């Protein structure tokens, strides 16, 4: 998450710089930096997509874990309800 946040901050700073170049008429310099900026944005978007995929996988694992825990609890309760004491023990 820290990497995503730092990349987002860098993109915002670079966008501001590009906007300043454009508004001040430094079009050649602006144009020379657009490709690098686009690469930055593509890397950021890729990292966000990767993070979203990992979150989805994690949530699925948690759901499966909860299903197993619930089944285990049900089985434990069923076993405990069927226990009888052995006379003389």
PDB file of C-alpha atoms in Angstrom:
ATOM      1  CA  UNK A   1       0.000   0.000   0.000  1.00  0.00           C
ATOM      2  CA  UNK A   2       2.848   2.392   0.796  1.00  0.00           C
ATOM      3  CA  UNK A   3       4.258   1.883  -2.702  1.00  0.00           C
ATOM      4  CA  UNK A   4       0.871   2.655  -4.267  1.00  0.00           C
ATOM      5  CA  UNK A   5       0.551   5.787  -2.149  1.00  0.00           C
ATOM      6  CA  UNK A   6       4.032   7.026  -3.026  1.00  0.00           C
ATOM      7  CA  UNK A   7       3.473   6.325  -6.724  1.00  0.00           C
ATOM      8  CA  UNK A   8       0.166   8.200  -6.620  1.00  0.00           C
ATOM      9  CA  UNK A   9       1.859  11.182  -4.981  1.00  0.00           C
ATOM     10  CA  UNK A  10       4.580  11.139  -7.633  1.00  0.00           C
ATOM     11  CA  UNK A  11       2.011  10.964 -10.436  1.00  0.00           C
ATOM     12  CA  UNK A  12       0.115  13.912  -8.968  1.00  0.00           C
ATOM     13  CA  UNK A  13       3.339  15.946  -8.729  1.00  0.00           C
ATOM     14  CA  UNK A  14       4.319  15.026 -12.281  1.00  0.00           C
ATOM     15  CA  UNK A  15       0.834  15.880 -13.559  1.00  0.00           C
ATOM     16  CA  UNK A  16       1.121  19.292 -11.922  1.00  0.00           C
ATOM     17  CA  UNK A  17       4.525  19.777 -13.520  1.00  0.00           C
ATOM     18  CA  UNK A  18       3.167  18.803 -16.940  1.00  0.00           C
ATOM     19  CA  UNK A  19       0.242  21.172 -16.520  1.00  0.00           C
ATOM     20  CA  UNK A  20       2.653  24.006 -15.649  1.00  0.00           C
ATOM     21  CA  UNK A  21       4.761  23.265 -18.705  1.00  0.00           C
ATOM     22  CA  UNK A  22       1.698  23.258 -20.919  1.00  0.00           C
ATOM     23  CA  UNK A  23       0.232  26.448 -19.506  1.00  0.00           C
ATOM     24  CA  UNK A  24       3.563  28.273 -19.774  1.00  0.00           C
ATOM     25  CA  UNK A  25       3.907  27.345 -23.437  1.00  0.00           C
ATOM     26  CA  UNK A  26       6.846  24.954 -23.000  1.00  0.00           C
ATOM     27  CA  UNK A  27       5.240  22.485 -25.382  1.00  0.00           C
ATOM     28  CA  UNK A  28       8.434  20.770 -26.570  1.00  0.00           C
ATOM     29  CA  UNK A  29       9.475  19.995 -22.991  1.00  0.00           C
ATOM     30  CA  UNK A  30       5.918  18.989 -22.147  1.00  0.00           C
ATOM     31  CA  UNK A  31       5.811  16.607 -25.101  1.00  0.00           C
ATOM     32  CA  UNK A  32       9.168  15.083 -24.165  1.00  0.00           C
ATOM     33  CA  UNK A  33       7.864  14.189 -20.683  1.00  0.00           C
ATOM     34  CA  UNK A  34       4.439  12.815 -21.611  1.00  0.00           C
ATOM     35  CA  UNK A  35       5.711   9.359 -22.555  1.00  0.00           C
ATOM     36  CA  UNK A  36       7.475   8.912 -19.206  1.00  0.00           C
ATOM     37  CA  UNK A  37       4.396  10.142 -17.384  1.00  0.00           C
ATOM     38  CA  UNK A  38       2.206   7.662 -19.258  1.00  0.00           C
ATOM     39  CA  UNK A  39       4.595   4.857 -18.299  1.00  0.00           C
ATOM     40  CA  UNK A  40       4.341   5.921 -14.660  1.00  0.00           C
ATOM     41  CA  UNK A  41       0.554   5.844 -14.835  1.00  0.00           C
ATOM     42  CA  UNK A  42       0.588   2.421 -16.509  1.00  0.00           C
ATOM     43  CA  UNK A  43       2.854   1.020 -13.769  1.00  0.00           C
ATOM     44  CA  UNK A  44       0.587   2.497 -11.104  1.00  0.00           C
ATOM     45  CA  UNK A  45      -2.532   1.055 -12.725  1.00  0.00           C
ATOM     46  CA  UNK A  46      -0.864  -2.343 -12.973  1.00  0.00           C
ATOM     47  CA  UNK A  47       0.057  -2.259  -9.286  1.00  0.00           C
ATOM     48  CA  UNK A  48      -3.497  -1.256  -8.343  1.00  0.00           C
ATOM     49  CA  UNK A  49      -4.941  -4.116 -10.419  1.00  0.00           C
ATOM     50  CA  UNK A  50      -2.480  -6.565  -8.848  1.00  0.00           C
ATOM     51  CA  UNK A  51      -3.427  -5.345  -5.362  1.00  0.00           C
ATOM     52  CA  UNK A  52      -7.135  -5.667  -6.136  1.00  0.00           C
ATOM     53  CA  UNK A  53      -6.560  -9.229  -7.340  1.00  0.00           C
ATOM     54  CA  UNK A  54      -4.680 -10.100  -4.147  1.00  0.00           C
ATOM     55  CA  UNK A  55      -7.475  -8.620  -2.033  1.00  0.00           C
ATOM     56  CA  UNK A  56     -10.053 -10.677  -3.923  1.00  0.00           C
ATOM     57  CA  UNK A  57      -7.993 -13.843  -3.390  1.00  0.00           C
ATOM     58  CA  UNK A  58      -7.588 -13.042   0.299  1.00  0.00           C
ATOM     59  CA  UNK A  59     -11.323 -12.483   0.724  1.00  0.00           C
ATOM     60  CA  UNK A  60     -12.054 -15.821  -0.951  1.00  0.00           C
ATOM     61  CA  UNK A  61      -9.594 -17.573   1.378  1.00  0.00           C
ATOM     62  CA  UNK A  62     -11.204 -15.960   4.411  1.00  0.00           C
ATOM     63  CA  UNK A  63     -14.630 -17.105   3.248  1.00  0.00           C
ATOM     64  CA  UNK A  64     -13.349 -20.657   2.793  1.00  0.00           C
ATOM     65  CA  UNK A  65     -11.654 -20.551   6.193  1.00  0.00           C
ATOM     66  CA  UNK A  66     -14.901 -19.387   7.789  1.00  0.00           C
ATOM     67  CA  UNK A  67     -16.800 -22.241   6.106  1.00  0.00           C
ATOM     68  CA  UNK A  68     -14.285 -24.769   7.458  1.00  0.00           C
ATOM     69  CA  UNK A  69     -14.411 -23.233  10.947  1.00  0.00           C
ATOM     70  CA  UNK A  70     -18.200 -23.351  10.926  1.00  0.00           C
ATOM     71  CA  UNK A  71     -18.195 -27.005   9.819  1.00  0.00           C
ATOM     72  CA  UNK A  72     -15.633 -27.816  12.520  1.00  0.00           C
ATOM     73  CA  UNK A  73     -17.778 -26.112  15.177  1.00  0.00           C
ATOM     74  CA  UNK A  74     -20.858 -28.016  14.010  1.00  0.00           C
ATOM     75  CA  UNK A  75     -18.977 -31.310  14.094  1.00  0.00           C
ATOM     76  CA  UNK A  76     -17.564 -30.577  17.542  1.00  0.00           C
ATOM     77  CA  UNK A  77     -21.017 -29.720  18.877  1.00  0.00           C
ATOM     78  CA  UNK A  78     -22.474 -32.865  17.345  1.00  0.00           C
ATOM     79  CA  UNK A  79     -19.738 -35.031  18.864  1.00  0.00           C
ATOM     80  CA  UNK A  80     -20.125 -33.393  22.259  1.00  0.00           C
ATOM     81  CA  UNK A  81     -23.907 -33.892  22.240  1.00  0.00           C
ATOM     82  CA  UNK A  82     -23.474 -37.601  21.523  1.00  0.00           C
ATOM     83  CA  UNK A  83     -21.010 -38.241  24.347  1.00  0.00           C
ATOM     84  CA  UNK A  84     -22.255 -40.435  27.154  1.00  0.00           C
ATOM     85  CA  UNK A  85     -20.455 -41.291  30.290  1.00  0.00           C
ATOM     86  CA  UNK A  86     -19.368 -44.866  30.788  1.00  0.00           C
ATOM     87  CA  UNK A  87     -20.682 -46.304  34.053  1.00  0.00           C
ATOM     88  CA  UNK A  88     -17.957 -46.861  36.626  1.00  0.00           C
ATOM     89  CA  UNK A  89     -15.570 -44.492  34.941  1.00  0.00           C
TER      90      UNK A  89
END
